[in-house]
Short mmCIF file of C-alpha atoms (C1' of nucleotides) in Angstrom, two decimals:
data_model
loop_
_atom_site.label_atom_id
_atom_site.label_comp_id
_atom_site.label_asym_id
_atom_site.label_seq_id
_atom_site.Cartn_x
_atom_site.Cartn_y
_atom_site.Cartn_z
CA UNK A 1304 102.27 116.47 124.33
CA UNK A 1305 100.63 118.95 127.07
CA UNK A 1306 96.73 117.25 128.07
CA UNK A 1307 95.04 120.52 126.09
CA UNK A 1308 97.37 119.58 122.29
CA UNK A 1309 96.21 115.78 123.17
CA UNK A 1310 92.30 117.01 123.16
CA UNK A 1311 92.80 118.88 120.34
CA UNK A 1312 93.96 116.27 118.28
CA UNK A 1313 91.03 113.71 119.39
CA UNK A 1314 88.44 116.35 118.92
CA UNK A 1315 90.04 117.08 115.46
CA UNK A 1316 90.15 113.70 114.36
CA UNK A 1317 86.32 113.03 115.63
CA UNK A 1318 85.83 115.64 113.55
CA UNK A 1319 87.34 115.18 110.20
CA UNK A 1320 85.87 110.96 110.63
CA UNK A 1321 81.99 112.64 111.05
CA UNK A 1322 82.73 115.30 108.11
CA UNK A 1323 83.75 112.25 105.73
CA UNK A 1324 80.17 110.59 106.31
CA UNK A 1325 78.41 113.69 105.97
CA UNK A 1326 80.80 114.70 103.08
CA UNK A 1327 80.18 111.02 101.22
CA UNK A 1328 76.47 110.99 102.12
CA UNK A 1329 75.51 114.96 101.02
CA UNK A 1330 78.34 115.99 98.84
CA UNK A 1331 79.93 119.47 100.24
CA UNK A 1332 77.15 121.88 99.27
CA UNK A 1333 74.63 119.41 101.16
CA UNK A 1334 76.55 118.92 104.17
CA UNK A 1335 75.63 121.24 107.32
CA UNK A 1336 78.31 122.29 109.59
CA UNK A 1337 75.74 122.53 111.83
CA UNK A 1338 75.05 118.78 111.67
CA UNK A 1339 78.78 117.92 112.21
CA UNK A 1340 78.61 119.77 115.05
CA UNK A 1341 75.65 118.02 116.65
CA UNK A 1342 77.12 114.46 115.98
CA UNK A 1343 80.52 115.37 117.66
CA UNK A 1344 78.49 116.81 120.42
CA UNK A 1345 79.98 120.33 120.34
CA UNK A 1346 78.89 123.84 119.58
CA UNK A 1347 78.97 124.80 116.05
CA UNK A 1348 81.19 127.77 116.79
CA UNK A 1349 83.74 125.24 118.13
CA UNK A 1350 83.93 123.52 115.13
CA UNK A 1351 85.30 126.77 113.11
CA UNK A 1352 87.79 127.05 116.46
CA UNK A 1353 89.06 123.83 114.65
CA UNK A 1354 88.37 124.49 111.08
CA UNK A 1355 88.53 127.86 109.57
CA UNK A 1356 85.58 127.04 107.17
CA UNK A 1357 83.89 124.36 105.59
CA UNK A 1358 85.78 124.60 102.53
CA UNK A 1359 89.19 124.35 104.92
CA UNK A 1360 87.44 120.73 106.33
CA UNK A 1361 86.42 119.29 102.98
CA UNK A 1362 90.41 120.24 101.61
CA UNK A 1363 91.44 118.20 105.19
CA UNK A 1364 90.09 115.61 103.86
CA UNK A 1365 91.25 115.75 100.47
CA UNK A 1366 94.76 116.04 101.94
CA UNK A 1367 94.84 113.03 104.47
CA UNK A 1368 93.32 110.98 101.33
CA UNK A 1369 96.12 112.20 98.65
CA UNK A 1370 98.61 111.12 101.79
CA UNK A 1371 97.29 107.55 102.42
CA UNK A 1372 97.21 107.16 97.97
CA UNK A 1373 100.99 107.70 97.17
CA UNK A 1374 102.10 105.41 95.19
CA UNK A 1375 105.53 103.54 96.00
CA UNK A 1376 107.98 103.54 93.19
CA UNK A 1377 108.52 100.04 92.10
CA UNK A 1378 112.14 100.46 91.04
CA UNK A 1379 113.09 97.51 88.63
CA UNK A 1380 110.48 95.26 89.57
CA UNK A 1381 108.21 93.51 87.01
CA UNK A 1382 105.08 95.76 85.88
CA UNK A 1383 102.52 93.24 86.57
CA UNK A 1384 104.33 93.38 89.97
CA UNK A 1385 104.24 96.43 90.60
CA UNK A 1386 100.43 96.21 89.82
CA UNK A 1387 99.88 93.11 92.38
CA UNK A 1388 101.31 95.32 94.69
CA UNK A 1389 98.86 97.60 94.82
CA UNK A 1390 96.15 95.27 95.21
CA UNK A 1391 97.75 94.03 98.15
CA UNK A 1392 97.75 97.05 99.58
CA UNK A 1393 94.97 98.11 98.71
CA UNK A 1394 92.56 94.85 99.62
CA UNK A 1395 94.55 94.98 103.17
CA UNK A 1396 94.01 98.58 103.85
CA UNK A 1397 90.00 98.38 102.79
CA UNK A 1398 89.25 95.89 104.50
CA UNK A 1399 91.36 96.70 107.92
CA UNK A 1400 90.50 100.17 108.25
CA UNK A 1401 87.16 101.55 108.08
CA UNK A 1402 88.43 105.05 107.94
CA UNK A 1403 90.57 103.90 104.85
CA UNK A 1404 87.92 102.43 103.17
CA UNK A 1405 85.42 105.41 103.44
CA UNK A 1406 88.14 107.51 101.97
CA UNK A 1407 88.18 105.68 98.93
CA UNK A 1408 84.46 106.43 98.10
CA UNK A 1409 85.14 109.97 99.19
CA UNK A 1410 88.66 110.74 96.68
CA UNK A 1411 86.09 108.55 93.83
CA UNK A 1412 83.26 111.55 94.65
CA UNK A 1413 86.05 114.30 95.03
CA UNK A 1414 87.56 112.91 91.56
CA UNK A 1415 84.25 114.12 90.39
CA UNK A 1416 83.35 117.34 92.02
CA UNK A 1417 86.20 118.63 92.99
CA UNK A 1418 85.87 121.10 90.43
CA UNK A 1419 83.01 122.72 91.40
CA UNK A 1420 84.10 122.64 94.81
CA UNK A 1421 87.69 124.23 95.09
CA UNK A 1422 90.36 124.99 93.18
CA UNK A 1423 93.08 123.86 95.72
CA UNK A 1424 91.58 120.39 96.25
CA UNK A 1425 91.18 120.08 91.92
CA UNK A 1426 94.62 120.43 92.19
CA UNK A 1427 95.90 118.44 94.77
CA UNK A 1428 93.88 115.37 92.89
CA UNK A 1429 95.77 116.09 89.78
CA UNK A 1430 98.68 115.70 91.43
CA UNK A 1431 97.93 112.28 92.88
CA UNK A 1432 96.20 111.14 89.89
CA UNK A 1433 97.49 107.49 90.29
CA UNK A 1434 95.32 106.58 86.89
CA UNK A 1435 98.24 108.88 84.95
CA UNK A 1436 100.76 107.93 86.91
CA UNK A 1437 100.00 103.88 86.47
CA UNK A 1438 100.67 104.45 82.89
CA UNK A 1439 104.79 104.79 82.34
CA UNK A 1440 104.61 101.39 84.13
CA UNK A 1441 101.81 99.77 81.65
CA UNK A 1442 103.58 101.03 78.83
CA UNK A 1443 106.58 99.26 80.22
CA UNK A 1444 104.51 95.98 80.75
CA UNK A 1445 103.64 96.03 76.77
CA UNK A 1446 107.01 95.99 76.00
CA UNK A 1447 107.42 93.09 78.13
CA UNK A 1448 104.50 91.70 77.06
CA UNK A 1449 103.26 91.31 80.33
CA UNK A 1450 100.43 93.58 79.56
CA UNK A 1451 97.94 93.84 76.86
CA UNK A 1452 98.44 96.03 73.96
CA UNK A 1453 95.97 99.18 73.97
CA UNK A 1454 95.90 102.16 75.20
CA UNK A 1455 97.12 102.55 78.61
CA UNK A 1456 95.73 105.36 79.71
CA UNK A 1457 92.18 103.34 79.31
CA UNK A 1458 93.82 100.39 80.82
CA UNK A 1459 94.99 101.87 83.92
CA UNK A 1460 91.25 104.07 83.99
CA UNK A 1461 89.48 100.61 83.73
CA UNK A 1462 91.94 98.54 86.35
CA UNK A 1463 91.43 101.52 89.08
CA UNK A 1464 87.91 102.17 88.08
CA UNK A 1465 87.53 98.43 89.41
CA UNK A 1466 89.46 98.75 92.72
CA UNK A 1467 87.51 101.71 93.08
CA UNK A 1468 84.30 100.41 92.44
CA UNK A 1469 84.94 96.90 94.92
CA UNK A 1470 85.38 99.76 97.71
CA UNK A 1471 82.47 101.59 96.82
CA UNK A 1472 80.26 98.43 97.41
CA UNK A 1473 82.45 97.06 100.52
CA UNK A 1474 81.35 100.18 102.36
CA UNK A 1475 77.63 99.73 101.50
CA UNK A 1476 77.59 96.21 101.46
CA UNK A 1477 79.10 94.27 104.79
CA UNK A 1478 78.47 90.81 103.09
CA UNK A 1479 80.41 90.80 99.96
CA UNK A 1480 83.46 88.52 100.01
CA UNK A 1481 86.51 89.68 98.91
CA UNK A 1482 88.21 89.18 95.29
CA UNK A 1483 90.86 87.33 94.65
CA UNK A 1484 93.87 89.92 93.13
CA UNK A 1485 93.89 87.99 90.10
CA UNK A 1486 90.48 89.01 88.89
CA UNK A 1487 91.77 92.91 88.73
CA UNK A 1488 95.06 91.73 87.27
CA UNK A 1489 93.11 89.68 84.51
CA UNK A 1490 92.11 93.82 83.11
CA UNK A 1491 96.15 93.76 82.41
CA UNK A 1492 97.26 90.66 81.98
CA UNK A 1493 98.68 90.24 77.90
CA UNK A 1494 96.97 86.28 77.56
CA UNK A 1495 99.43 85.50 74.64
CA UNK A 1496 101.96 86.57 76.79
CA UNK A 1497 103.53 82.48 75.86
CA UNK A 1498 104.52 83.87 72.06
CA UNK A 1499 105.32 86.91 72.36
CA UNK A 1500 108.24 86.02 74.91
CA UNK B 225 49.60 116.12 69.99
CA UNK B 226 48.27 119.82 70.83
CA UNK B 227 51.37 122.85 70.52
CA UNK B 228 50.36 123.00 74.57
CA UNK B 229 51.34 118.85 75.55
CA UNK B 230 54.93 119.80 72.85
CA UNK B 231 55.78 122.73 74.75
CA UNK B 232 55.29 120.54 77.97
CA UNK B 233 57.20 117.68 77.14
CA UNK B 234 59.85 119.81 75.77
CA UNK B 235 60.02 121.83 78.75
CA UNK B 236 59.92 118.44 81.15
CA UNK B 237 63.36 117.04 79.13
CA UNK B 238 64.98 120.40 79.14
CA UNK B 239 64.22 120.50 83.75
CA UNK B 240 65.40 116.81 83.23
CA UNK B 241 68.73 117.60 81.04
CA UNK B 242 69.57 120.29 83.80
CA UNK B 243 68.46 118.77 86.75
CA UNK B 244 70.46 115.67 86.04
CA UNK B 245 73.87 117.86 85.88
CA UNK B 246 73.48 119.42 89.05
CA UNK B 247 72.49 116.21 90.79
CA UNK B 248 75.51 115.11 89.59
CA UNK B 249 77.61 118.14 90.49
CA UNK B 250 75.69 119.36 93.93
CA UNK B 251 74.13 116.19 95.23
CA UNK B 252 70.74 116.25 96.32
CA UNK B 253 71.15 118.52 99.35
CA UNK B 254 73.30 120.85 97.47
CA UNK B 255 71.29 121.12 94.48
CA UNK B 256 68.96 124.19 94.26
CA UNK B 257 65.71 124.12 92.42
CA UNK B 258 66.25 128.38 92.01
CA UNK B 259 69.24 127.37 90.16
CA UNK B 260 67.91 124.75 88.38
CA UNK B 261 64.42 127.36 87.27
CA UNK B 262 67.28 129.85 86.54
CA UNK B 263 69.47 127.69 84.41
CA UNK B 264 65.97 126.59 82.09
CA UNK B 265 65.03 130.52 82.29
CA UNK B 266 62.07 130.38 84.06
CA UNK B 267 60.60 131.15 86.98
CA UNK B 268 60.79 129.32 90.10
CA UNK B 269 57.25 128.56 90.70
CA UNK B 270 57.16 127.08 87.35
CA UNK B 271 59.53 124.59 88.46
CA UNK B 272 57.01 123.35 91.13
CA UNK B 273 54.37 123.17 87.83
CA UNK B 274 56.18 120.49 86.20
CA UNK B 275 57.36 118.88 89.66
CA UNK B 276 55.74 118.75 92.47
CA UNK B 277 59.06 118.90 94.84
CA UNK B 278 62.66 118.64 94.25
CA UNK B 279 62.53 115.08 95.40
CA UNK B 280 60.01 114.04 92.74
CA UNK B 281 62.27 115.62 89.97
CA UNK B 282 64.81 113.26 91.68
CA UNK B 283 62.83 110.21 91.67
CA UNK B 284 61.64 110.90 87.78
CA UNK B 285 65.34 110.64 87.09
CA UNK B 286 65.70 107.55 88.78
CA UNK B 287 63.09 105.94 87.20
CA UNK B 288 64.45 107.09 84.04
CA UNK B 289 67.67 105.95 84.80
CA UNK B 290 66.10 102.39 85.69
CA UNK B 291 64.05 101.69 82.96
CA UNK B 292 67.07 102.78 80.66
CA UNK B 293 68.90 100.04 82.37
CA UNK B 294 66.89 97.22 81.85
CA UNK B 295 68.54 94.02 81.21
CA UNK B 296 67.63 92.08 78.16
CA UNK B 297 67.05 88.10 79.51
CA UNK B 298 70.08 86.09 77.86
CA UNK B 299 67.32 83.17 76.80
CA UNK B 300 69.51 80.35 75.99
CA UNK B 301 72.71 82.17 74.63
CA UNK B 302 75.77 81.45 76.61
CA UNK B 303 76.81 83.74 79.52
CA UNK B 304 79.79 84.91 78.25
CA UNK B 305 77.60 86.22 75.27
CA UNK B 306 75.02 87.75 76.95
CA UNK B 307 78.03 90.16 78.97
CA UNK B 308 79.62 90.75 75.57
CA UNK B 309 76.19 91.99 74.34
CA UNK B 310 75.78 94.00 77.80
CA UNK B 311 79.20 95.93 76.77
CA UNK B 312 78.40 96.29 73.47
CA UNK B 313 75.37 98.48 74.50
CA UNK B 314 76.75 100.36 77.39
CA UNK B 315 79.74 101.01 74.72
CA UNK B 316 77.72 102.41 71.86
CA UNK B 317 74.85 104.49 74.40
CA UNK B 318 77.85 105.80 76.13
CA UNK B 319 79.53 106.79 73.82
CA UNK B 320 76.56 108.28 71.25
CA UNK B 321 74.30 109.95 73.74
CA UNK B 322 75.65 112.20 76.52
CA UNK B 323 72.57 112.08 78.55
CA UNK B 324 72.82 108.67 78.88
CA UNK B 325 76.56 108.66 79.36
CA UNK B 326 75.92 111.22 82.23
CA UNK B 327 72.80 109.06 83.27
CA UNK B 328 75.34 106.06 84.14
CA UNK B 329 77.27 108.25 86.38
CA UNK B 330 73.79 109.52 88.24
CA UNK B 331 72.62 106.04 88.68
CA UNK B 332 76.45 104.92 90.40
CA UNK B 333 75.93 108.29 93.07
CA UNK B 334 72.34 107.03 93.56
CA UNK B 335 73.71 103.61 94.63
CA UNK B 336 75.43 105.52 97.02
CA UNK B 337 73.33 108.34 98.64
CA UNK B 338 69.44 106.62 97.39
CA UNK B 339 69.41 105.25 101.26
CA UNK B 340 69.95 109.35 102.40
CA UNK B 341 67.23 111.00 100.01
CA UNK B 342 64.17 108.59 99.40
CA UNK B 343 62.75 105.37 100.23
CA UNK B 344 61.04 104.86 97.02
CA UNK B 345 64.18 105.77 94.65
CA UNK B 346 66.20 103.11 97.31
CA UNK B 347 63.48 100.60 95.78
CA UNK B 348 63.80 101.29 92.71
CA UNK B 349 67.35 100.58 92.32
CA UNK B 350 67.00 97.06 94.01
CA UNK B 351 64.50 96.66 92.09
CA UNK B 352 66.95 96.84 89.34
CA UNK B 353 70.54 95.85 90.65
CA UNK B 354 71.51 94.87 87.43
CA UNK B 355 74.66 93.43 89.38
CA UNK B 356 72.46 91.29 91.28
CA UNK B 357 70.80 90.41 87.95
CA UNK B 358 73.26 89.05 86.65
CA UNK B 359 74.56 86.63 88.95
CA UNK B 360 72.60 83.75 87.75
CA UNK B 361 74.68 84.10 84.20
CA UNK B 362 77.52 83.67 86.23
CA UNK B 363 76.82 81.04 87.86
CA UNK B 364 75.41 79.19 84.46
CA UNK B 365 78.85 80.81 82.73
CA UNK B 366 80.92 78.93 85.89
CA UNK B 367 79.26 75.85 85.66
CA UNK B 368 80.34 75.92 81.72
CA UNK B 369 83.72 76.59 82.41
CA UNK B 370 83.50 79.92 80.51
CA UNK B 371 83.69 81.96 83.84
CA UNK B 372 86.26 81.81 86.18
CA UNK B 373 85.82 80.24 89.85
CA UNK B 374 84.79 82.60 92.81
CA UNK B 375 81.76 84.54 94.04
CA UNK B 376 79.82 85.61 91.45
CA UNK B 377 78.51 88.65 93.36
CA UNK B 378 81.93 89.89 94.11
CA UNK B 379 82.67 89.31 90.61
CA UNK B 380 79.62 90.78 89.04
CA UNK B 381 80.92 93.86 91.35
CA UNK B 382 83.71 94.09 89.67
CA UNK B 383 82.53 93.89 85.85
CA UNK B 384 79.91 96.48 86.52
CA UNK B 385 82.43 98.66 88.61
CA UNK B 386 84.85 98.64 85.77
CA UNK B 387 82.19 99.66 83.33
CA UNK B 388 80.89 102.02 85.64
CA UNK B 389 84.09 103.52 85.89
CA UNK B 390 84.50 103.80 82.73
CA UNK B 391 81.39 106.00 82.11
CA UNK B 392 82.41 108.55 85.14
CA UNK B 393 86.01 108.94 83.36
CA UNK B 394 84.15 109.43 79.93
CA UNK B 395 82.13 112.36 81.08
CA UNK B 396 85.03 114.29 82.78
CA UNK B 397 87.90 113.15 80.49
CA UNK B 398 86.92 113.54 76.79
CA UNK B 399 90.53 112.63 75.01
CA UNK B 400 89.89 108.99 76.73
CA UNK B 401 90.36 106.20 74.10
CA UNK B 402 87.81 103.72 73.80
CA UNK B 403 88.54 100.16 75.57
CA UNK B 404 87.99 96.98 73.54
CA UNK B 405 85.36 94.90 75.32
CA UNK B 406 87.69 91.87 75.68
CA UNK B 407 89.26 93.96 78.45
CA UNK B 408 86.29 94.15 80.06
CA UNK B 409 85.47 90.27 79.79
CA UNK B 410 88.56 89.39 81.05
CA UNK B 411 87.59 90.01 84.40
CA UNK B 412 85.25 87.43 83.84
CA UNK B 413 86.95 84.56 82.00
CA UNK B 414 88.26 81.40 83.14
CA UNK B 415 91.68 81.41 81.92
CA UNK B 416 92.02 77.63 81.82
CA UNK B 417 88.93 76.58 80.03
CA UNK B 418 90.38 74.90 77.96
CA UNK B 419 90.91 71.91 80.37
CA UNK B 420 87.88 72.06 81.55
CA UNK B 421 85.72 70.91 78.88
"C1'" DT C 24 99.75 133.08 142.06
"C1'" DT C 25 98.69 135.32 138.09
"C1'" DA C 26 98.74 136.52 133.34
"C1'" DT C 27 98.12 134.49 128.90
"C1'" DA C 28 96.57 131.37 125.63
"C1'" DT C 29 93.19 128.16 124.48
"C1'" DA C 30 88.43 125.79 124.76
"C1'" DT C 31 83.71 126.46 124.63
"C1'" DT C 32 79.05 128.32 124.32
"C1'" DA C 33 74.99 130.70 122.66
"C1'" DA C 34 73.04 134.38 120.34
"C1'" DG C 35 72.69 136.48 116.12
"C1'" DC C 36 73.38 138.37 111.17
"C1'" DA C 37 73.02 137.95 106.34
"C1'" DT C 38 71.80 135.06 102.94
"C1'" DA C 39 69.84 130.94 100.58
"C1'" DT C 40 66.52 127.46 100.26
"C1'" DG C 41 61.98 124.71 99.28
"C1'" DC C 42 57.68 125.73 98.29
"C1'" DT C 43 52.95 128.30 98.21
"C1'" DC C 44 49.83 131.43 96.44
"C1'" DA C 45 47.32 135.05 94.34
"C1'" DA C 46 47.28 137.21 90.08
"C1'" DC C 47 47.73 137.40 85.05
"C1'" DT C 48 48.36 135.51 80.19
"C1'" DT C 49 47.92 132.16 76.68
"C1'" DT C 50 46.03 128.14 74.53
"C1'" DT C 51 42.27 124.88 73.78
"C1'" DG C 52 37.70 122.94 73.04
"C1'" DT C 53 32.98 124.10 72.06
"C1'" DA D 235 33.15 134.28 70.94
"C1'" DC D 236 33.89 132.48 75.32
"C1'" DA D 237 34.56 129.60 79.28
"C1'" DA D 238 37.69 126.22 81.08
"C1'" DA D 239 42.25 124.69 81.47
"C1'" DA D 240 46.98 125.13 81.48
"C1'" DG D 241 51.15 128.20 81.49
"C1'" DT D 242 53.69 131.70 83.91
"C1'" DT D 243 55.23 135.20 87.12
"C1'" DG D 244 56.97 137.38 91.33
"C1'" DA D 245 56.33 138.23 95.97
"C1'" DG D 246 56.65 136.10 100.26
"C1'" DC D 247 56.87 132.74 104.37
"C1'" DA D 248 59.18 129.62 107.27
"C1'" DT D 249 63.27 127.52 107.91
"C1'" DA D 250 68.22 126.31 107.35
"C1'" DT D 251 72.76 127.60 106.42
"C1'" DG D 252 77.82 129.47 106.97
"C1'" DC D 253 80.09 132.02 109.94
"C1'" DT D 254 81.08 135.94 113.52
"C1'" DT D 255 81.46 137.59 117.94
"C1'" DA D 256 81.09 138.75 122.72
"C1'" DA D 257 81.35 136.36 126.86
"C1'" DT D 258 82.92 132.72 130.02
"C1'" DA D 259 85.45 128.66 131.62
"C1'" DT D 260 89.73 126.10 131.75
"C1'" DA D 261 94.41 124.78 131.23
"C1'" DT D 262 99.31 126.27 130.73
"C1'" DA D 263 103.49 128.84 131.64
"C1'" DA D 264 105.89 132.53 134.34
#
DNA sequence: TTATATATTAAGCATATGCTCAACTTTTGT
DNA sequence: ACAAAAGTTGAGCATATGCTTAATATATAA
C-alpha cells in the first residue's frame, strides 16, 4: 500500500467515525457537511473528493453497520444457544469498541428513518433485519420448549429491542454496569420448560 | 370558551400532531417549520403566532411527553405489581392512541439528542427518568425476593428499553402481535423465589 | 526527469431555512 | 356601532446548506 492509498484510508475512516456522531446527534437532514469538514480539519470540498454526496456517506455507514450485524448460522446448536451467542457477542463488541457501540444507536435511528432518507439504505436494513431473521430459530426453540410460546416475531422484536436499548444508554451513560446475559435470555426462556420435556 | 380560544386550541394540537411526526422523521435540525406551516395549510408566519421558535414547539412536546409519563407512586403494593400496572398502561395507550404511541418513540430520540437541542428539554427529562424512578421498586422488589439479583439501574434499563422498543416497532410495523406482559416481567423476576422466602 | 494522477483549497452558486414585520381581516367585548 | 384584540398573510432579510469548479500543490509511475 503506496503512502498516498494509506492517507486515504485514515482520512476516510476519520471521516466516516465524525459523520456517525453528527449522523446520531442531528439525524441526516440536520447534519452539515460543512461541520464534518471542520472537525476532520479539512476543506469541505475535500470531503466530496472522498464522498460523492452526503447521501453516499450516510449509505457508508449503513453498509459498514449491516457488515459488523451478520448473523452466524448456528447450525444444529440449541436455540437458546444460539441466542446466548449473540449476547456474547454482542456485550463484548459494545463494550470493547466504541466505534461498535455508536453504530448500534445509529442502525436503531436508521431502522427508523431510513425511509425517508434513501431507498438503497431502506433496503439494505431489510435485508439484515436480524429481528426476522431471529424468528425460524424461536420457532424452533418452542418446539423444544426451550422458548416461550407466543408469537415470535414479537419475541424476537422485544429480545433485540432490549440489546438495543442497553447500547443506547451505554453510549450516553459511562457508569452503567453491564447485564448479566441471563436477564435478556429471561424475554425467551419457556419457565415450564421442566414439563413440557 | 369563545369560537376564537376553540379555533386556537384546535389549531395548537393540529402544529403539535404534525410537528411531532417530523421531529420524529427529520430530527430537530432537519425539521423545517415551512414544512411543518405547509403541512397544517397555513402560512409560515402563523407558525411563529402559536410558537414563538421552532425550539419552543420542541420543548411544548417535551413537556407533553413528560407529563404524559408520569409515574403513579406504587404506595404499599408490591414491586412486581406496580411494573405489571406500568405495562398494563403503556400496553393499552399504545396501542389505543397513536399520538401517544408515536409520543413514546419522540421521548426515546429526546433521550438521545435533548443534550444537542436545549438545556431546558435536557431537564425536563431528568426530571422525569422514569428509569431512574423506578429503581427504588427494585430494590424493595430484590429485597422481597420477587426481583432478581443485580443492578437495578442496569436492569430498569433493560425493562424500559424493551418496552420502548416495543413502541418504535409498533409505529413502523403495524401487523406486529401484541406481547403478553409476563414477557416483559420476566426480565425482572427472580427465577428462584421460591427458595427464598 | 517529467507526465499523470491524486490531494487540497477557497470562492461561489442556487436554494432552503428561521424568523420578523408591516399590512389586512375577523372576532370579541362594550 | 366601534375600538381593541387576535388571526392571518406574504414579502423579505440574514444566514446556512449541499455541492461545483477552477486553481494549485504533492505524490507516483514512466
Amino acid at each position: 500500500m503506496t503512502k498516498k492509498e494509506e492517507q486515504h484510508e485514515v482520512r476516510k475512516w476519520q471521516i466516516l467515525d465524525i459523520a456517525l456522531n453528527h449522523f446520531i446527534r442531528y439525524g441526516f437532514y440536520g447534519t452539515s457537511t460543512r461541520k464534518i469538514a471542520e472537525e476532520a480539519g479539512i476543506s469541505s470540498g475535500l470531503m466530496f473528493h472522498y464522498f460523492p454526496n452526503k447521501l453516499a456517506l450516510y449509505e457508508a455507514l449503513v453498509e459498514i453497520g449491516c457488515e459488523k450485524l451478520i448473523i452466524d448460522n448456528g447450525e444444529g446448536e440449541s436455540p437458546i444457544i444460539f441466542f446466548e451467542k449473540q449476547i456474547d457477542w454482542f456485550l463484548s463488541v459494545a463494550t470493547q469498541n466504541n466505534f461498535a457501540a455508536r453504530m448500534f444507536v445509529f442502525m436503531g435511528l436508521v431502522a427508523i428513518n431510513a425511509k425517508d432518507v434513501s431507498e438503497r439504505a431502506t433496503q439494505m436494513i431489510k435485508e439484515h433485519d436480524v429481528e426476522a431473521m431471529s424468528v425460524p430459530y424461536i420457532e424452533k426453540g418452542q418446539e423444544l420448549g426451550e422458548i416461550r410460546p407466543g408469537d415470535p416475531m414479537t419475541l424476537s422484536v422485544l429480545f433485540y429491542s432490549s440489546v438495543q436499548g442497553f447500547a443506547e444508554t451505554l453510549v450516553s451513560r459511562d457508569d452503567l454496569k453491564l447485564p448479566d446475559k441471563e436477564w435478556f435470555l429471561a424475554i425467551l426462556r419457556n419457565e415450564n420448560r421442566e414439563y413440557k420435556r
